[in-house]
Coordinates of C-alpha atoms and ligand atoms in Angstrom, one line a residue:
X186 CA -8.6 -9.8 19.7
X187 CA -11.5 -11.6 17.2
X188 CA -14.0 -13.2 18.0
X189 CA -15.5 -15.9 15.9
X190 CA -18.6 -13.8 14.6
X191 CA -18.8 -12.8 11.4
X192 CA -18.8 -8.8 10.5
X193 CA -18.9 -9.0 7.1
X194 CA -19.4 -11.9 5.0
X195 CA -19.0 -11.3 1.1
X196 CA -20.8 -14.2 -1.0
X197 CA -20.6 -15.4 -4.3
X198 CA -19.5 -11.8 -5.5
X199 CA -19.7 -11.1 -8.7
X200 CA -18.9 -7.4 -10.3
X201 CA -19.2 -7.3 -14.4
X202 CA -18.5 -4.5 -16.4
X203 CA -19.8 -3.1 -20.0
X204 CA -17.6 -2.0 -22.4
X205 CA -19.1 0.0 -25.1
X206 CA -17.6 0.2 -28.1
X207 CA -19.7 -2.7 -29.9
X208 CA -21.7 -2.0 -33.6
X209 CA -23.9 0.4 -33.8
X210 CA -23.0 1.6 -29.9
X211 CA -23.5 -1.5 -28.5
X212 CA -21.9 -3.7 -26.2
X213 CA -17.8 -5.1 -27.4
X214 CA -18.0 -6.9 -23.8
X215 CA -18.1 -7.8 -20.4
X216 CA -15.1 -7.3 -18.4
X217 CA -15.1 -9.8 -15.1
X218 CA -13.8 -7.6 -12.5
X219 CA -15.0 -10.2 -9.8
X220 CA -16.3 -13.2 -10.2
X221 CA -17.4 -15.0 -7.8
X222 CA -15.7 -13.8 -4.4
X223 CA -16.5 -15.3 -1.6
X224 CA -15.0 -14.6 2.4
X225 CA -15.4 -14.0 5.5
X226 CA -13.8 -11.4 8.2
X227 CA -14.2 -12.0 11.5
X228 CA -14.7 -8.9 14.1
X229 CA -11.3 -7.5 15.3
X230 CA -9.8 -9.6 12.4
X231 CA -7.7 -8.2 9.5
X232 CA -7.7 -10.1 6.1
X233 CA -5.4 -9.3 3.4
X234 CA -6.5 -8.8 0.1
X235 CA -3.4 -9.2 -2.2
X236 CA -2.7 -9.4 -6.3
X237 CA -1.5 -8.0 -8.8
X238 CA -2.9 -4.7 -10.2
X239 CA -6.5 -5.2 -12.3
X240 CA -7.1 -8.5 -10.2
X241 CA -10.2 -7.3 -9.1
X242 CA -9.0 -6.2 -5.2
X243 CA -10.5 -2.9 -5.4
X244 CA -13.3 -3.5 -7.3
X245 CA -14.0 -5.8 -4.6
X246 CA -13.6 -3.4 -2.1
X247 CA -15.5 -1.0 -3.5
X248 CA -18.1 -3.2 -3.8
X249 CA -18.4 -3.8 0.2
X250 CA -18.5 -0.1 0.7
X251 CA -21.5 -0.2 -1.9
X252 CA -19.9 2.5 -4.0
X253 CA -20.7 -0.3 -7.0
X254 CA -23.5 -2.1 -7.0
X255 CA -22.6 -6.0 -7.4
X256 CA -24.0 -7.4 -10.6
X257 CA -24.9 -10.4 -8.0
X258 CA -24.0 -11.9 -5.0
X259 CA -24.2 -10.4 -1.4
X260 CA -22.1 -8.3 1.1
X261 CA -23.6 -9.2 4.2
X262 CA -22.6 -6.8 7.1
X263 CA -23.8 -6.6 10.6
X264 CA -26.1 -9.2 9.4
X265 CA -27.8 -7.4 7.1
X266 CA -27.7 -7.9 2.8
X267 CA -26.3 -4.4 1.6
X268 CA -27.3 -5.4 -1.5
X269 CA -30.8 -5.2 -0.9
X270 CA -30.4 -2.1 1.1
X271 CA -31.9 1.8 -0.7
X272 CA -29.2 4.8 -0.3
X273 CA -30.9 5.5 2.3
X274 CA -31.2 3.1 4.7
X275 CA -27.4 2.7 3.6
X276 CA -26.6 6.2 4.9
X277 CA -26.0 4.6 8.7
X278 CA -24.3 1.5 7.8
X279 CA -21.3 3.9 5.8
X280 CA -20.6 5.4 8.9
X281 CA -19.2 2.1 10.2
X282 CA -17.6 1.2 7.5
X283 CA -14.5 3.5 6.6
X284 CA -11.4 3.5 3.8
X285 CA -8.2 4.9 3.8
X286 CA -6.8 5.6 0.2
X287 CA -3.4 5.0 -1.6
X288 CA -3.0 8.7 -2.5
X289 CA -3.8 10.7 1.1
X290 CA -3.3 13.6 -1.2
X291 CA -5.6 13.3 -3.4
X292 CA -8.4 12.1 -1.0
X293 CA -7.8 15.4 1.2
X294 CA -9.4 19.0 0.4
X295 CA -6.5 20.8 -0.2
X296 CA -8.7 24.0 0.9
X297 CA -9.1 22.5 4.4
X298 CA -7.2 22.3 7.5
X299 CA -6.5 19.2 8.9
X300 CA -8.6 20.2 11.7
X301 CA -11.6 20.7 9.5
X302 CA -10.6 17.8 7.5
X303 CA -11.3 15.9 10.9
X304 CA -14.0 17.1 12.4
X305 CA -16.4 17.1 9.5
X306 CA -17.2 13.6 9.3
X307 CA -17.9 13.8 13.3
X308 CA -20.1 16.8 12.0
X309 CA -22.1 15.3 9.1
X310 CA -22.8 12.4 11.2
X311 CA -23.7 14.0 14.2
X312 CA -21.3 12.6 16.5
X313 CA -20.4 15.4 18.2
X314 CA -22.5 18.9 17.7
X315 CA -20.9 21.3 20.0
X316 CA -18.1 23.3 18.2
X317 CA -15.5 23.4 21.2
X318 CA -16.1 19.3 22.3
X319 CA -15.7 19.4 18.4
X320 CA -12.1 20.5 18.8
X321 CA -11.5 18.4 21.7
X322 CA -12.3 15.7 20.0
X323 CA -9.8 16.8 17.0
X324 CA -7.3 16.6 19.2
X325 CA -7.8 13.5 20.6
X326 CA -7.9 11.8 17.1
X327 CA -4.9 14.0 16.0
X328 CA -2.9 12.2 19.2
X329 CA -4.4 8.2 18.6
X330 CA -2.6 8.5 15.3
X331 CA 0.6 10.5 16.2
X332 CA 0.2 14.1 15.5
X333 CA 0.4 17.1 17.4
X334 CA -2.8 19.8 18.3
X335 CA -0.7 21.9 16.1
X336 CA -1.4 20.0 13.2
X337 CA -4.8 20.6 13.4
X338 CA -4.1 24.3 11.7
X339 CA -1.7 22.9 8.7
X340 CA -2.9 22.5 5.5
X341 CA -2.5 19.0 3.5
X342 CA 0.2 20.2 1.1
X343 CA 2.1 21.5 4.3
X344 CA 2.5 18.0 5.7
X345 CA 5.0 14.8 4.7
X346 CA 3.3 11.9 3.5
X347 CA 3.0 9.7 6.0
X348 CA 1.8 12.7 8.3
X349 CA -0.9 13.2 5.5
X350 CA -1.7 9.1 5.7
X351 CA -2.3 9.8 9.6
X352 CA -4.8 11.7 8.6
X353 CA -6.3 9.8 6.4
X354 CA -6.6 7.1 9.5
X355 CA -7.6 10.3 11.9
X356 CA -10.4 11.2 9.5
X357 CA -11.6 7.3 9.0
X358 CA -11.3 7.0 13.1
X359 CA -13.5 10.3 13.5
X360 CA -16.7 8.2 13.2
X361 CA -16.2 5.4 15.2
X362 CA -16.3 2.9 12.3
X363 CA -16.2 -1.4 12.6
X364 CA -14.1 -1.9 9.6
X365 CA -11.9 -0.2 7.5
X366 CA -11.2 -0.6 4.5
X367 CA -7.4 0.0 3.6
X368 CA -6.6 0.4 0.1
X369 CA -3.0 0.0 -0.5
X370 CA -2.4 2.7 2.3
X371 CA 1.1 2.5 2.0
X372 CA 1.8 1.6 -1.6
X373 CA 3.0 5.6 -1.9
X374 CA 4.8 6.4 1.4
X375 CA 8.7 5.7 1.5
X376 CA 9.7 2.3 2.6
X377 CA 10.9 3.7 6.1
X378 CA 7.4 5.5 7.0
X379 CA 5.3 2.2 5.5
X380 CA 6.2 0.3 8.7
X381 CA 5.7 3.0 10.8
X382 CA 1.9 3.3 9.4
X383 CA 1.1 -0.5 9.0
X384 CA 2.3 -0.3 13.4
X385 CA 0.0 2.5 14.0
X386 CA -3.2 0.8 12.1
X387 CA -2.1 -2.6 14.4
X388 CA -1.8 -0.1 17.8
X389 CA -5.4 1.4 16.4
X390 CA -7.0 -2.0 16.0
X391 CA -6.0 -3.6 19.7
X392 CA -7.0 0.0 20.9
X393 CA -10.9 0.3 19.2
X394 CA -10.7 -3.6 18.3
X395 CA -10.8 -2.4 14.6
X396 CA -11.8 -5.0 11.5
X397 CA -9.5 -4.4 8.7
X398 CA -9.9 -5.6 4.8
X399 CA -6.4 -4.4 3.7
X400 CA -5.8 -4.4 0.0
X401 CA -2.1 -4.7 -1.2
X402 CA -0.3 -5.4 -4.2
X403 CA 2.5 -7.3 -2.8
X404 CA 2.2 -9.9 0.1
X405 CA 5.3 -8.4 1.9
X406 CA 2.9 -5.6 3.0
X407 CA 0.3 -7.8 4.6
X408 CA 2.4 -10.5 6.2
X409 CA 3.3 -8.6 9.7
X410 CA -0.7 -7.0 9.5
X411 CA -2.8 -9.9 8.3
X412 CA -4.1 -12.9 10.5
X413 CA -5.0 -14.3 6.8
X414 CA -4.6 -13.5 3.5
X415 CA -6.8 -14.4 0.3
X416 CA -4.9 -13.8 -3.2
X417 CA -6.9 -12.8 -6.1
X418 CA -5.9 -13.2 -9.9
X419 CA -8.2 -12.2 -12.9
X420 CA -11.7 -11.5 -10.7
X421 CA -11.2 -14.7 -8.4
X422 CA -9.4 -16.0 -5.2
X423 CA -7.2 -18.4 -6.0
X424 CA -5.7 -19.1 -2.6
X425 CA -6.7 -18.2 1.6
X426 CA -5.9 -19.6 4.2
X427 CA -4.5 -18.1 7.9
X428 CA -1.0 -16.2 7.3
X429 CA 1.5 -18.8 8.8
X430 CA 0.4 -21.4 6.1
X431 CA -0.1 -18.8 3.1
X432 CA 3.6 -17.9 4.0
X433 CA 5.4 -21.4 5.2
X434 CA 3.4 -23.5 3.0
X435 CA 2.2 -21.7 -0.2
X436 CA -0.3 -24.2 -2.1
X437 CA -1.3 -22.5 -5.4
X438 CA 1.7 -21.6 -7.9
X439 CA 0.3 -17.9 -8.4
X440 CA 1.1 -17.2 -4.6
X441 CA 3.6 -19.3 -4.7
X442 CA 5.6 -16.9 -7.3
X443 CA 4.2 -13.8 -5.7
X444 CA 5.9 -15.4 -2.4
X445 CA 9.4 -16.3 -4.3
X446 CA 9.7 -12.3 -5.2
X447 CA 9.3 -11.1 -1.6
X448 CA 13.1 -10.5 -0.5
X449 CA 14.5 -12.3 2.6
X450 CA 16.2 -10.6 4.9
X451 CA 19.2 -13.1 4.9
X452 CA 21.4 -12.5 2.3
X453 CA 22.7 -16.1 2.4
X454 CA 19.0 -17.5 2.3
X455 CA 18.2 -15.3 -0.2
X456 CA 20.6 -16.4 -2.9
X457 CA 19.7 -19.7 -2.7
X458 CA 16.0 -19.5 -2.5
X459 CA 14.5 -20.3 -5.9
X460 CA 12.9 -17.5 -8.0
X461 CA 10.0 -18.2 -10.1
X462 CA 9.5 -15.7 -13.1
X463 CA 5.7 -15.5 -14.6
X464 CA 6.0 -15.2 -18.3
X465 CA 3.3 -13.1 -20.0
X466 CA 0.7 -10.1 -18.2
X467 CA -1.9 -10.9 -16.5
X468 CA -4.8 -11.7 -19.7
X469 CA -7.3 -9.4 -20.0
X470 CA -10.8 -9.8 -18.1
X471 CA -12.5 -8.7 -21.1
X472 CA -11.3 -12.2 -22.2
X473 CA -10.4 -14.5 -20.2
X474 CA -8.5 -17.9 -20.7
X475 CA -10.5 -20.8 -21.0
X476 CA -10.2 -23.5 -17.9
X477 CA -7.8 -22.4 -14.9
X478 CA -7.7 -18.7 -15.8
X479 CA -3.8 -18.7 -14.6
X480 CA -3.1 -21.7 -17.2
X481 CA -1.1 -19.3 -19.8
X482 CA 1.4 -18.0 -17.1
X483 CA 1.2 -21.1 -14.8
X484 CA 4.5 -23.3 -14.7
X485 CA 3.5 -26.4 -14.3
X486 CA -0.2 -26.3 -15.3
X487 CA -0.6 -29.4 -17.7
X488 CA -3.4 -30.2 -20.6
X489 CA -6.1 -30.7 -18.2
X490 CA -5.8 -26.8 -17.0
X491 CA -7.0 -25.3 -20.2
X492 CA -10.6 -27.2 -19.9
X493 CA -11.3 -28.0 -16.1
X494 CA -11.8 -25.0 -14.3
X495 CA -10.7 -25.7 -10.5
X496 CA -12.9 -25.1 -7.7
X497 CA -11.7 -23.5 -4.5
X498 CA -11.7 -26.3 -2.3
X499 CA -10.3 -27.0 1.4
X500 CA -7.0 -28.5 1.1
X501 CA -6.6 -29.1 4.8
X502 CA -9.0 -27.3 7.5
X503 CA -8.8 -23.6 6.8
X504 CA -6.8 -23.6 3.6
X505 CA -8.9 -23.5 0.0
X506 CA -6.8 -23.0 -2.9
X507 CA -7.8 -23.4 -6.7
X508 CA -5.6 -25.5 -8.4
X509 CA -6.3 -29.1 -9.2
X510 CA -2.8 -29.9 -8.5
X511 CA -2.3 -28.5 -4.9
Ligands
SF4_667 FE1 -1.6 -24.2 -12.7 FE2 -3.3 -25.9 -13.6 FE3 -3.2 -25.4 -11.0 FE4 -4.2 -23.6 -12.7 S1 -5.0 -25.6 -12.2 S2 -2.8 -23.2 -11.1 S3 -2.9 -23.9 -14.5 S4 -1.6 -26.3 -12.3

């Protein structure tokens, strides 16, 4: 269920970089991890945040969670600028905002139990300070995401990967957060478990009415999750729109390609379907292309692309794309 207020609004983001390396120690460059990002998600909404790797996705991401400090631009959360916000009057606004990682391994103390893993966010934030409704509690999260009261005494490295990944969610659940922030959560789980996780996040969301930014690399991930979906290339979002019309009527060629190498199911479909190949890598943000920063892979940019740099703009209600041909 969403309603039509805003939880977090993200405007005019911009997230620059300096790369040393320059004469005498200086400055070589800025590289232009975001540049001016702008959305909206909605509470109980999920938005899919989807491109290629270096686009700028997590950057983005960690921006909102204000583990970088924008260059400029505001997150606006609850409505309140984090941007203008100390570390600590930030300390009560992380609590509602959670992530769950790629790599569950890496983001779990291997010295801890699961249990312990679990119940020390609801420690640290004082959510619940008795030791045995502690463990209750444990057990309850360990059940909302699938696992048994047993698990509580395993260690990470004695789990399967998408048992560590519940976790992960368990851990990110523990503190009763509005949005989480799901960075490629299933980009390293088998193909058969990735469906089993992206279902439990949905079952999670309709049961705690959950906000989700979920950051993938591939937009067959996000299409069963996402009620939209923005595409980002080199620091900016080229395309967003709701998910039907990102997927049934694509408007900028970037998503349009990223669309044409998502299989189909149908083996007949899928042979004639037309596949679009982008030539090149994606340019560097140190330095950018001139115009339409797609122009050098784009196939049918013309002479116009490599000066006029397109704006985002509505191409029918609720659907901006960047492209002065769409
Ligand atoms: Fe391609 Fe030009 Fe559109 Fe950019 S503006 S996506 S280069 S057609």
């Amino acid at each position: 269920m969403t309603d039509d207020t805003p939880l977090l609004e993200v405007r005019n983001l911009v997230k620059h970089f300096h790369v040393g390396g320059g004469l005498f120690g200086g400055t070589a460059g800025i590289v232009r991890a975001v540049d001016g990002v702008s959305f909206t998600i909605r509470r109980g909404e999920t938005l899919g945040l989807v491109g290629e790797s270096g686009c700028g996705k997590t950057t983005t991401g960690r921006c909102i969670l204000q583990l970088e400090r924008p260059t400029s631009g505001q997150i606006v959360f609850e409505g309140s600028d984090l941007t203008t916000l100390s570390e600590k009057e930030l300390r009560p606004v992380r609590r509602k905002m959670q992530v769950i990682f790629q790599d569950p391994y890496s983001s779990l103390n291997p010295r801890m139990t699961v249990g312990q893993i679990i119940a020390e966010p609801v420690a640290v934030h004082g959510i619940v300070t008795d030791r045995a409704k502690r463990a209750e509690r444990v057990r309850e999260l360990l059940s909302h995401v699938g696992l048994l009261p047993q698990h509580a005494q395993r260690y990470p490295h004695q789990l399967s990967g998408g048992q560590r990944q519940r976790v992960g969610i368990a851990r990110a659940l523990a503190v009763e957060p509005a949005l989480i922030i799901c960075d490629e959560p299933v980009s390293a789980l088998d193909v058969s478990i990735q469906a089993q996780i992206v279902n439990l996040l949905e079952d999670l969301q309709a049961q705690f009415g959950l906000t989700y930014l979920f950051v993938a690399h591939d937009l067959s991930v996000v299409r069963h999750i996402s009620d939209r979906v923005a595409v980002m290339y080199l620091g900016k979002i080229v395309e967003i729109t709701d998910r039907k019309s990102l997927y049934d009527d694509p408007r900028h060629p970037y998503t349009k390609a990223l669309l044409s190498a998502v299989p189909i199911p149908d083996p007949e479909l899928e042979a004639r379907r037309e596949h679009i190949v982008l030539g090149g890598e994606v340019p560097s943000a140190l330095n950018p292309p001139s115009g339409c920063v797609f122009h050098p892979r784009c196939p049918i940019a013309v002479d116009r692309c490599r000066g006029e740099v397109p704006e985002l703009r509505e191409i029918r209600p609720g659907h901006r794309a960047a492209c002065i041909l769409a």
